[in-house]
Coordinates of C-alpha atoms in Angstrom, one line a residue:
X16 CA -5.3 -34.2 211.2
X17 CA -3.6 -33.1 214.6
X18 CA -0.6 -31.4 213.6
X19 CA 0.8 -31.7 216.7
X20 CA 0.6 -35.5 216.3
X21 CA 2.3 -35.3 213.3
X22 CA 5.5 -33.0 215.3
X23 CA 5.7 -35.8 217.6
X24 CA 6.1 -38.3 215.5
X25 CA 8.4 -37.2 213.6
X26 CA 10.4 -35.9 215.7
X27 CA 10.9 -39.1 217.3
X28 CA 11.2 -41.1 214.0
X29 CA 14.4 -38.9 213.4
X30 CA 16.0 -39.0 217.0
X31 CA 15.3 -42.6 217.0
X32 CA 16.3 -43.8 213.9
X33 CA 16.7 -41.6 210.8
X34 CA 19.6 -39.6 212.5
X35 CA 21.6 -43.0 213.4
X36 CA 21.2 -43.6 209.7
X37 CA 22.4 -40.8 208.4
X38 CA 25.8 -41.2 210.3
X39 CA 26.2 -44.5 208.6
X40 CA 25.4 -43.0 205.2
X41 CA 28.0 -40.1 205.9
X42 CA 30.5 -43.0 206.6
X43 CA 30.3 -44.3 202.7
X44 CA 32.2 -42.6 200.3
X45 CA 29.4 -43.0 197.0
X46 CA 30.8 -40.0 194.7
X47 CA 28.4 -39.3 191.8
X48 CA 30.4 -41.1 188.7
X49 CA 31.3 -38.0 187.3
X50 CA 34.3 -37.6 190.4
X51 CA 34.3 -42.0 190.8
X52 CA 34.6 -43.6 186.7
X53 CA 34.9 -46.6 188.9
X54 CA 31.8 -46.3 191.2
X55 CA 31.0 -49.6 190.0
X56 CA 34.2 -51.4 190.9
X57 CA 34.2 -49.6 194.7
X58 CA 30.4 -50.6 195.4
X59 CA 30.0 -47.2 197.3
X60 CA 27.2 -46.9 195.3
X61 CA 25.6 -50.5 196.2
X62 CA 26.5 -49.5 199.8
X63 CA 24.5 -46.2 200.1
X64 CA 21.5 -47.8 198.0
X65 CA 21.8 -51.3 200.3
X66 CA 21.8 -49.0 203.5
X67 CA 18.7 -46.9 202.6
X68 CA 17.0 -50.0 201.0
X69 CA 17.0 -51.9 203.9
X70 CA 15.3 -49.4 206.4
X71 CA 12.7 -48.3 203.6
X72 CA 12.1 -52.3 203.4
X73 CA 11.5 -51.9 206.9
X74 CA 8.6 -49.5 206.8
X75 CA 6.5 -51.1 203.9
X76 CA 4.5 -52.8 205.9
X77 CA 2.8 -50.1 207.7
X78 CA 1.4 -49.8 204.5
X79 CA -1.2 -51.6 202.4
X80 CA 0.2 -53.1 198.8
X81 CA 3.2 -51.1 199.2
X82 CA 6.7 -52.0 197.0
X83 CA 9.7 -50.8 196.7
X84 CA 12.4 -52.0 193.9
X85 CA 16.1 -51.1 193.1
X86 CA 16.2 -50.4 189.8
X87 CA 19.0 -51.2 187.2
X88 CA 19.4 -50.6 184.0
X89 CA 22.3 -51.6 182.0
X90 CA 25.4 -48.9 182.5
X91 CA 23.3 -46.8 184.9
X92 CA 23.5 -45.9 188.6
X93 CA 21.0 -47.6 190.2
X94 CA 17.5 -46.1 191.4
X95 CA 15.3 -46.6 194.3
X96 CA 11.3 -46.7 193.2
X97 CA 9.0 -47.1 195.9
X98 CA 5.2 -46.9 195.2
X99 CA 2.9 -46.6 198.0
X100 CA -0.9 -47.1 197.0
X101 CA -3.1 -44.5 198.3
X102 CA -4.2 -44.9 201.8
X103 CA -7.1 -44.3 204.3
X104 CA -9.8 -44.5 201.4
X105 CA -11.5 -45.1 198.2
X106 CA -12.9 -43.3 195.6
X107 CA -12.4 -39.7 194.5
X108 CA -9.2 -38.1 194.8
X109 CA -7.4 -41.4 194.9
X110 CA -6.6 -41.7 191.6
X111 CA -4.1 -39.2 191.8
X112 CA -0.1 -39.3 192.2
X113 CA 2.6 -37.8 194.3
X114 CA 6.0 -38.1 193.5
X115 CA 8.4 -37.6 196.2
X116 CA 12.0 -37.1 194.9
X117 CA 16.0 -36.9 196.1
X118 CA 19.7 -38.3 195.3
X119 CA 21.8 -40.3 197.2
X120 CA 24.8 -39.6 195.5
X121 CA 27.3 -37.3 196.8
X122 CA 30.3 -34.2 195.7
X123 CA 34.0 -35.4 196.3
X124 CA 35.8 -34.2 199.0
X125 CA 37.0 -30.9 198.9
X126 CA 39.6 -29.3 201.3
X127 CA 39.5 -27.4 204.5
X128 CA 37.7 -29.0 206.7
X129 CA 38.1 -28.4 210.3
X130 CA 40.2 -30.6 212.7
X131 CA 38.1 -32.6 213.9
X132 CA 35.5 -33.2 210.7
X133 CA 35.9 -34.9 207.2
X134 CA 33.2 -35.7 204.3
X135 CA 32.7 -39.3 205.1
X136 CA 33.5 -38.6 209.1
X137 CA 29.9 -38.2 210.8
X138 CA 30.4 -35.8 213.8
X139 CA 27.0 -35.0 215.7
X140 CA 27.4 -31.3 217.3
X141 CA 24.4 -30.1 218.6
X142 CA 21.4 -29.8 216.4
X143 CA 24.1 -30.2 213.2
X144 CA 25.0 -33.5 211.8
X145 CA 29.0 -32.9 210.0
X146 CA 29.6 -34.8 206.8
X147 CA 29.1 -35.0 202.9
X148 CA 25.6 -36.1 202.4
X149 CA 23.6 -36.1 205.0
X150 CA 21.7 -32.4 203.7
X151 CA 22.2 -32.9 200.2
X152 CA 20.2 -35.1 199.7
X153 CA 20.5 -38.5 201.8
X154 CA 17.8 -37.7 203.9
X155 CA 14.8 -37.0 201.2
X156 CA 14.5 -41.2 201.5
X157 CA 14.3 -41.0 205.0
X158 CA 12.1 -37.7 205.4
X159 CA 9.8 -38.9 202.5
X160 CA 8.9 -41.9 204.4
X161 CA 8.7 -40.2 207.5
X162 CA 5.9 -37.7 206.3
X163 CA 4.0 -40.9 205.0
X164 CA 4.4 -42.8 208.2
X165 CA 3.3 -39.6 210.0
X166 CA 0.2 -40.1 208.0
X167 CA -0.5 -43.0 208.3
X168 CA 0.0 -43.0 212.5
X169 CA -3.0 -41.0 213.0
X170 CA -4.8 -42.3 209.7
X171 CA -4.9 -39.4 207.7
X172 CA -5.7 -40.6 204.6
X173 CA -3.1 -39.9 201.2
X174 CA -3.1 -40.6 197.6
X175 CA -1.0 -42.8 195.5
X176 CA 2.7 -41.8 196.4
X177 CA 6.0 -42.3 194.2
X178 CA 9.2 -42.3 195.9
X179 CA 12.0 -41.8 193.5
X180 CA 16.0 -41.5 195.1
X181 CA 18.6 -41.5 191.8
X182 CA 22.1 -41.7 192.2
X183 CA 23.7 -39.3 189.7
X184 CA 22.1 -35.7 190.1
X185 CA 26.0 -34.8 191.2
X186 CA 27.0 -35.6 187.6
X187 CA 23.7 -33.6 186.3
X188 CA 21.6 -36.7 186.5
X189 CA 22.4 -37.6 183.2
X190 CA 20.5 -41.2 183.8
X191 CA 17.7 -39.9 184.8
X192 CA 15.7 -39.5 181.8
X193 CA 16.3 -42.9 181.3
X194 CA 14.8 -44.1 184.3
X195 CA 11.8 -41.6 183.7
X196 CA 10.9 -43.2 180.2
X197 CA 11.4 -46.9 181.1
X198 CA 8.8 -46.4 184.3
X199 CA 6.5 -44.0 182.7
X200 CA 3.6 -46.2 183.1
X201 CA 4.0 -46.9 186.5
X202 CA 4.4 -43.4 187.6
X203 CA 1.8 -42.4 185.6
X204 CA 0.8 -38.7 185.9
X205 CA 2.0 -36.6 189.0
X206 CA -0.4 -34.0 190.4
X207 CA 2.3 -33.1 192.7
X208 CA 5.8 -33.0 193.0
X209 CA 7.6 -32.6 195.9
X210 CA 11.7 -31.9 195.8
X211 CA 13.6 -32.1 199.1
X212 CA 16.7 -31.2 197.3
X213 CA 16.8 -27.3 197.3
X214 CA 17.7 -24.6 199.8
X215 CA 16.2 -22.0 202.5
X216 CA 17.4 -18.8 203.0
X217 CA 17.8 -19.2 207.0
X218 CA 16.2 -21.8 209.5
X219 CA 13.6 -19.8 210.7
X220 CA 10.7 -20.9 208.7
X221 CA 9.7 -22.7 205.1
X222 CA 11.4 -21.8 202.0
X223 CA 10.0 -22.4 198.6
X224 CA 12.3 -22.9 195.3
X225 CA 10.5 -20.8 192.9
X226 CA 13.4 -21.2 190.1
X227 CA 16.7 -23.1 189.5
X228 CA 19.5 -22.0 187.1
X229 CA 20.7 -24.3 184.8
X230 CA 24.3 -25.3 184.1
X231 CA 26.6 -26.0 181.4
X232 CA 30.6 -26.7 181.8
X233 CA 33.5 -28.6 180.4
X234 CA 37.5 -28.5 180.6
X235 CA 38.8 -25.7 178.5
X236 CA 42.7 -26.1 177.8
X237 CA 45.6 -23.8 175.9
X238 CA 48.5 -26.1 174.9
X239 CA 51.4 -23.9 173.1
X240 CA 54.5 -26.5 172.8
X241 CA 55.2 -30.2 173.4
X242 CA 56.8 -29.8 176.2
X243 CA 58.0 -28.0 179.2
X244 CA 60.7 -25.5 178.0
X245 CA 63.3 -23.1 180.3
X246 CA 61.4 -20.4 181.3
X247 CA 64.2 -18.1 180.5
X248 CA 64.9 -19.2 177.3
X249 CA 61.3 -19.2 176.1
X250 CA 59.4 -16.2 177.4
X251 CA 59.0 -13.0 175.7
X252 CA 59.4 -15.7 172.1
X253 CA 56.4 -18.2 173.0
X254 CA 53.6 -16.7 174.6
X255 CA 52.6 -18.1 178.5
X256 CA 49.2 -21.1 178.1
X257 CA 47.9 -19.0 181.1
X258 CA 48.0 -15.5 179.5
X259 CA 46.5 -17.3 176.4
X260 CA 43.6 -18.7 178.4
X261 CA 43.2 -15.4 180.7
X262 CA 42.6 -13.5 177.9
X263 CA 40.3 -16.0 176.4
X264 CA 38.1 -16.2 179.2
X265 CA 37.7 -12.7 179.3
X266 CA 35.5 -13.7 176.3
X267 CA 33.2 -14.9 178.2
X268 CA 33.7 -13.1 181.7
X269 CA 34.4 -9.2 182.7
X270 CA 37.8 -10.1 184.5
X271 CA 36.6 -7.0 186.5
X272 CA 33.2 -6.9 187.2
X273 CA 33.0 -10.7 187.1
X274 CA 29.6 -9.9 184.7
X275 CA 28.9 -12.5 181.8
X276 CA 29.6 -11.2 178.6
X277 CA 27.8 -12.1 175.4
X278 CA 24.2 -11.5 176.3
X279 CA 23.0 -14.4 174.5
X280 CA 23.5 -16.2 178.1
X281 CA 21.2 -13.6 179.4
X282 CA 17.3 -14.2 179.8
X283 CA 14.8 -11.8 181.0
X284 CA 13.7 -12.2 184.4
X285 CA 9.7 -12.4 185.0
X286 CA 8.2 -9.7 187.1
X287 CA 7.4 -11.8 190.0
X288 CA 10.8 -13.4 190.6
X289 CA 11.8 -9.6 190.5
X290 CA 9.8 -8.8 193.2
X291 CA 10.1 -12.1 195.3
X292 CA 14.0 -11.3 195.0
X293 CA 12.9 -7.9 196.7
X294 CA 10.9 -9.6 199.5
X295 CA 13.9 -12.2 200.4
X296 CA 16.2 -9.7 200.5
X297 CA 13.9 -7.9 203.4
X298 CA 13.5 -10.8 205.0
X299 CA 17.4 -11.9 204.9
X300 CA 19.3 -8.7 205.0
X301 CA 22.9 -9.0 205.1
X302 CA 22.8 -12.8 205.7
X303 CA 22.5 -12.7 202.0
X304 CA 26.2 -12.9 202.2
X305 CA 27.3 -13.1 205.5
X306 CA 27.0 -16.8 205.2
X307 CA 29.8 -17.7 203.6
X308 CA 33.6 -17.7 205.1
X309 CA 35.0 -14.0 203.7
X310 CA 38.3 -13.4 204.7
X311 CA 38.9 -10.4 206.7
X312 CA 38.1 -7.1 204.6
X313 CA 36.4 -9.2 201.5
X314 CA 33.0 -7.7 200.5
X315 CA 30.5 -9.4 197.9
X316 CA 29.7 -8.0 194.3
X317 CA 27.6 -5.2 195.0
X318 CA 25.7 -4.0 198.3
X319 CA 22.1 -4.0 196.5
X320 CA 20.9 -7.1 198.6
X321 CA 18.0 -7.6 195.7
X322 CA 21.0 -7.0 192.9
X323 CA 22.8 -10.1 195.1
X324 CA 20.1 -12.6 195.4
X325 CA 19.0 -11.6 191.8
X326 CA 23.1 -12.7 190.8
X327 CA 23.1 -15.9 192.1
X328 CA 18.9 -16.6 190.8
X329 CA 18.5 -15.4 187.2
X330 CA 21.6 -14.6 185.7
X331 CA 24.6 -16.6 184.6
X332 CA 27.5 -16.5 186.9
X333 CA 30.9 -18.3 186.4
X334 CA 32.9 -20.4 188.4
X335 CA 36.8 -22.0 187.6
X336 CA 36.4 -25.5 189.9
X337 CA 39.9 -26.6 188.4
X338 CA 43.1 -26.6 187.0
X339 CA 45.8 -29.0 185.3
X340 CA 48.9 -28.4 184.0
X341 CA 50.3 -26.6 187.0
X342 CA 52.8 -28.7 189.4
X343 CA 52.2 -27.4 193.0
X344 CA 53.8 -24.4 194.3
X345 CA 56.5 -26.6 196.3
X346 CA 57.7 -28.0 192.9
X347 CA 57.1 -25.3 190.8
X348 CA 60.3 -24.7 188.6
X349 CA 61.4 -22.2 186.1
X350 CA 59.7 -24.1 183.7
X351 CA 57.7 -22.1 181.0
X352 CA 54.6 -25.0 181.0
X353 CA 53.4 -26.6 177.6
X354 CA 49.7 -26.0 178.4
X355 CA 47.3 -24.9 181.0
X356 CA 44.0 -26.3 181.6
X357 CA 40.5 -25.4 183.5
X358 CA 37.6 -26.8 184.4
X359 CA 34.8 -24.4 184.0
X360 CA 31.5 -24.1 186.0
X361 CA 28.6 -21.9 183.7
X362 CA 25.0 -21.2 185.9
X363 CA 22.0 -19.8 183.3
X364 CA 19.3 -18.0 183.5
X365 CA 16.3 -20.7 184.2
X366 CA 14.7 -20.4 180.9
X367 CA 17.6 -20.7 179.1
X368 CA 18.3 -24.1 177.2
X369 CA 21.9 -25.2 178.8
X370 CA 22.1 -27.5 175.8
X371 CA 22.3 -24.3 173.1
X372 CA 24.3 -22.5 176.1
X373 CA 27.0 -25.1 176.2
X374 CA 27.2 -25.0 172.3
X375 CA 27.3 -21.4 172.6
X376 CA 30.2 -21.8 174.9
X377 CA 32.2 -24.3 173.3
X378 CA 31.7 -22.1 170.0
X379 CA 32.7 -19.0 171.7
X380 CA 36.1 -20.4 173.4
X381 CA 37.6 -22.6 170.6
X382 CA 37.0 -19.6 168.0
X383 CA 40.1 -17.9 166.9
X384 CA 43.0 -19.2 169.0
X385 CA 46.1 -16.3 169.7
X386 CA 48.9 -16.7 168.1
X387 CA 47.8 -19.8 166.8
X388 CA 47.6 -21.6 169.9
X389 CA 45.4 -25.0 170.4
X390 CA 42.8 -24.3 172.1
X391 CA 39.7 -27.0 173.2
X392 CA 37.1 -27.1 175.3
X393 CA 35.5 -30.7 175.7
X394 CA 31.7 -29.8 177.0
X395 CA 31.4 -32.4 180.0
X396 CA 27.4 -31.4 181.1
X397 CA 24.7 -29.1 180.2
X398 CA 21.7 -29.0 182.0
X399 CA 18.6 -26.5 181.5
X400 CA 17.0 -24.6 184.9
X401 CA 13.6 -24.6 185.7
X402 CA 10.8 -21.5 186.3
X403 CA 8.1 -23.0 189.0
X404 CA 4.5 -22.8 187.7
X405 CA 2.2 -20.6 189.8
X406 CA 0.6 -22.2 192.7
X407 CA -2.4 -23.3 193.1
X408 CA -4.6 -21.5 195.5
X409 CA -5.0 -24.5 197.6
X410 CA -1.0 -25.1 197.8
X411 CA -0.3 -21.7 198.5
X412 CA -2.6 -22.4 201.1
X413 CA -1.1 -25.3 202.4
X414 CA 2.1 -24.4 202.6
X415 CA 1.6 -21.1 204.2
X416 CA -0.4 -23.2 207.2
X417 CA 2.1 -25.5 207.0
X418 CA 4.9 -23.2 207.9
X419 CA 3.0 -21.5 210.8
X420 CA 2.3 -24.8 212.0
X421 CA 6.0 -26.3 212.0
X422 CA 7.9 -23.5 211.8
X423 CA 6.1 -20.5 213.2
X424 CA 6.8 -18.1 210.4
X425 CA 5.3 -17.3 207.4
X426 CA 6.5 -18.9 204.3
X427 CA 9.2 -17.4 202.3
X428 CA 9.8 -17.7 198.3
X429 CA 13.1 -17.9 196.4
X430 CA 14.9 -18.9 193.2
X431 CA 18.5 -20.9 193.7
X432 CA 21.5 -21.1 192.0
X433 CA 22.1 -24.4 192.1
X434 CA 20.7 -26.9 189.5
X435 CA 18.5 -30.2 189.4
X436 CA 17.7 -31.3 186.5
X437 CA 14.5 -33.6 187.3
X438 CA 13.1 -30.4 188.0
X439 CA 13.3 -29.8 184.7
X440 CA 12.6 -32.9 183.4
X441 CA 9.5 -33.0 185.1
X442 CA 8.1 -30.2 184.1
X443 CA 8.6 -30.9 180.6
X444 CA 6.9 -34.4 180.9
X445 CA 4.0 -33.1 183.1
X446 CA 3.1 -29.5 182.5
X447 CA 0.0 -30.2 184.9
X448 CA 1.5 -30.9 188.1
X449 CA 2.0 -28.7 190.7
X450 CA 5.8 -28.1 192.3
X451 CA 6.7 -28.1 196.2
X452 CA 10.6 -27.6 196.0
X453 CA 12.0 -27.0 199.3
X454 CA 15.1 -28.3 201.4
X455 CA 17.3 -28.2 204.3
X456 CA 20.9 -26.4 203.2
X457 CA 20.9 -23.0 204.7
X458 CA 23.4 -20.5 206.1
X459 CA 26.8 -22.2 206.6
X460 CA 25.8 -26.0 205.7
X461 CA 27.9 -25.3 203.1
X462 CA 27.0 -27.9 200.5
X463 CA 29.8 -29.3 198.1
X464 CA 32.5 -27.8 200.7
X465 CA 33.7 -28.1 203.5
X466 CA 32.0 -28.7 207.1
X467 CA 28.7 -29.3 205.0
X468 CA 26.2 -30.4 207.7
X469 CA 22.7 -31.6 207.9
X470 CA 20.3 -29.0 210.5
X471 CA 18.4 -31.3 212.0
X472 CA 15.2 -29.5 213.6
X473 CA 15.1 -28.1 209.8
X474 CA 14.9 -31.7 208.3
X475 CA 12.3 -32.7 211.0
X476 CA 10.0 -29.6 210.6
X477 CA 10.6 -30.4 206.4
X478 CA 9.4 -33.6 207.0
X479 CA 6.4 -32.6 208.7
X480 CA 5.1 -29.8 206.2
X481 CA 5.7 -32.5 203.6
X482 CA 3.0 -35.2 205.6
X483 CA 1.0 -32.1 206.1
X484 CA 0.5 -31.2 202.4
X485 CA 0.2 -34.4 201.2
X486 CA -2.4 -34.8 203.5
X487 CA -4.2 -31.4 202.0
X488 CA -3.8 -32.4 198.3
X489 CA -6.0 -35.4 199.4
X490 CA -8.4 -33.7 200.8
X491 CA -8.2 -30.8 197.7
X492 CA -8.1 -33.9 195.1
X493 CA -11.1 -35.5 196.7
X494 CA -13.1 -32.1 196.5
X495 CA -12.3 -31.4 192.7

């Protein structure tokens, strides 16, 4: 394999075409159906699927017995399946299966973008591609294929490869397991996974995902009257919805420390991730933190750069993503509200079970109301994390090759915050297979927020360790 092949062909596969989709992809508006209960009636969703379709159809050919179908099952969001027989040769080690894995569906809108950008806006600045989308995850498709074509340009040979794009891992990919039982058979069983959904600490070389939290949440809402009542008739007699549900959150959070309280959402952290979290904070430093937009003066938790990435890796973290009940500031009037409501964000350890966490949750919030005050919490998603298996000496290997060859830098190993769930689900199913979890949102890309955008030469030099290692397992497969 000439690795330097492989560079120049995809890198020309991007410039050429995979970027010019992207910018159409950006333009559709496909929110995951937990932020569009009318994705159906819009057809964003067919859009994105039709767009992506169309140039995967495009590429079949270049491969032998090669299909690719939309699948639909009743109620669902809609799932691309590709399968791509192995190629170059027969015998041992093709018998095995890759599965290739993303999400085309995308986080609403959010405020505060700059001027001149907007979520479904494409704006090409340099080597960054503006817009909600295009980094998380609309190009795993694109990059998938482009590793396989690399591939099979210089015919390198592969195994069997799965390509699997859902369209609801923004809404905790709650259709997921659905599509994984009803095409069990014809994925059969993986040998390697490979997630293009994750993270990397900078842009400098390859990151691995070595753990993802999981994720529970719901709306949690104090209602104390029936209606709106004069705020200076009523207070100091009916106590304030927000002072009921500040002090009820306190439950669950240290209003000052911002520390989880009830340790059953605590799990213990493995040595290893322990001392990974070490390493990446020697290789990052203070861009730990120094990514994100602090105001002036604003300094993170704690200045123990391990304690950080540690924080936002293996321990549960809160977030409040909404409120209702509150008119806006500019019609704000002395009103004393009937109710106040929030929607609440939960990350968990990896290991622990976001199905018993959200009952945990709903249990410790609805428990004992003040003053008598009704109190919900309607659980919306749980999702557990996921604790990579160790690596196989040849993927260790691989990968660190890979990122000397693409890169130039060794590779670096991290846990994220952030959840997917077919992680997960995966590793539950097939206990066997081996995990590359990597991705393209790094400092500033800003996922799920403003300005998010895609850094190009990143998703170029992902795609190429991805040909690269599927390449390898091949050749590893064929020697077993």
């Amino acid at each position: 394999m000439d690795t330097s092949r492989i560079s120049s062909f995809v890198s020309g596969l991007w410039d050429a075409e995979i970027v010019p989709q992207l910018v159409e992809y950006i333009r559709i508006p496909n929110k995951s159906p937990m932020f569009d209960a009318q994705w159906r009636e819009h057809g964003y969703m067919d859009q994105a699927v039709t767009l992506m379709e169309t140039w995967a159809r495009s590429k079949l050919p270049a491969f032998e017995g090669a299909t690719l179908e939309v699948v639909r099952l009743e109620g669902r969001t809609p799932l691309i399946y590709i399968d791509v027989p192995a190629q170059g040769v027969t015998g041992k080690g093709t018998d095995e299966t890759v599965v290739l894995y993303g999400h085309l569906d995308k986080q609403p809108e959010m405020t505060g973008w700059a001027e001149d950008l907007g979520p479904w806006t494409p704006v090409l600045k340099g080597d960054k591609l503006y817009g909600r989308g295009g980094a998380d995850d609309g190009y795993a498709i694109f990059g998938s294929l482009a590793a396989l074509l690399a591939l099979r340009e210089q015919g390198v040979p592969h195994a069997r490869c799965v390509i699997m794009i859902e369209a609801c891992e923004e809404s905790g990919s709650y259709d997921l397991p659905y599509y994984v039982d009803h095409l069990a058979d014809r994925i059969g069983n993986p040998a390697l996974v490979v997630c293009l959904d994750s993270g990397c600490g900078n842009y400098d070389q390859l990151w691995l995902t070595t753990s993802l939290r999981g994720m529970t949440g719901g709306n949690l809402t104090v209602q104390v009257l029936e209606e709106g009542v004069h705020s200076g008739d009523a207070s100091g007699v009916v106590p304030s919805s927000f002072r009921i549900l500040r002090d009820i959150l306190s439950r669950l959070e240290n209003p000052q420390t911002g520390e989880i309280v009830p340790k059953e959402l605590y799990a213990d952290i493995p040595a290893q991730r322990i001392e990974q979290a070490r390493r990446s904070a020697d290789v990052l430093g203070t861009d730990i933190y120094d990514k994100f937009p602090f105001v002036e003066g604003m300094k993170p938790t704690t200045s123990d750069l391990t304690e950080l990435v540690l924080n936002r890796t293996w321990r549960p973290q809160l977030a409040v993503t909404g409120v209702g009940g509150m008119p806006p500031l500019d019609s704000a009037g002395n009103v004393l509200r009937p109710k106040t409501a929030v929607k609440l964000s939960l990350r968990v350890p990896p290991t622990l079970s976001g199905a018993e966490a959200g009952k945990f949750l709903k249990e410790l919030l609805e428990k004992d109301p003040p003053y008598g005050a009704k109190v919900s919490f309607a659980l919306e998603k749980d999702g557990s994390g996921w604790n990579a298996p160790a690596l196989s000496p040849w993927l260790e290997e691989a990968v660190a090759k890979a990122s000397e060859h693409y890169f130039g830098a060794p590779a670096a190993y991290m846990g994220e915050g952030g959840s997917i769930p077919f992680m997960g689900m995966l590793g539950e199913k097939f206990p066997q297979a081996q995990f590359l979890i990597t991705g393209v949102l790094g400092p500033h890309s800003n996922a799920h927020g403003p300005n998010e955008f895609l850094h190009i030469p990143t998703g170029k030099r992902v795609s190429m360790v991805v040909a690269d290692v599927v390449a390898r397992h091949f050749q590893e497969a064929s020697r077993a």
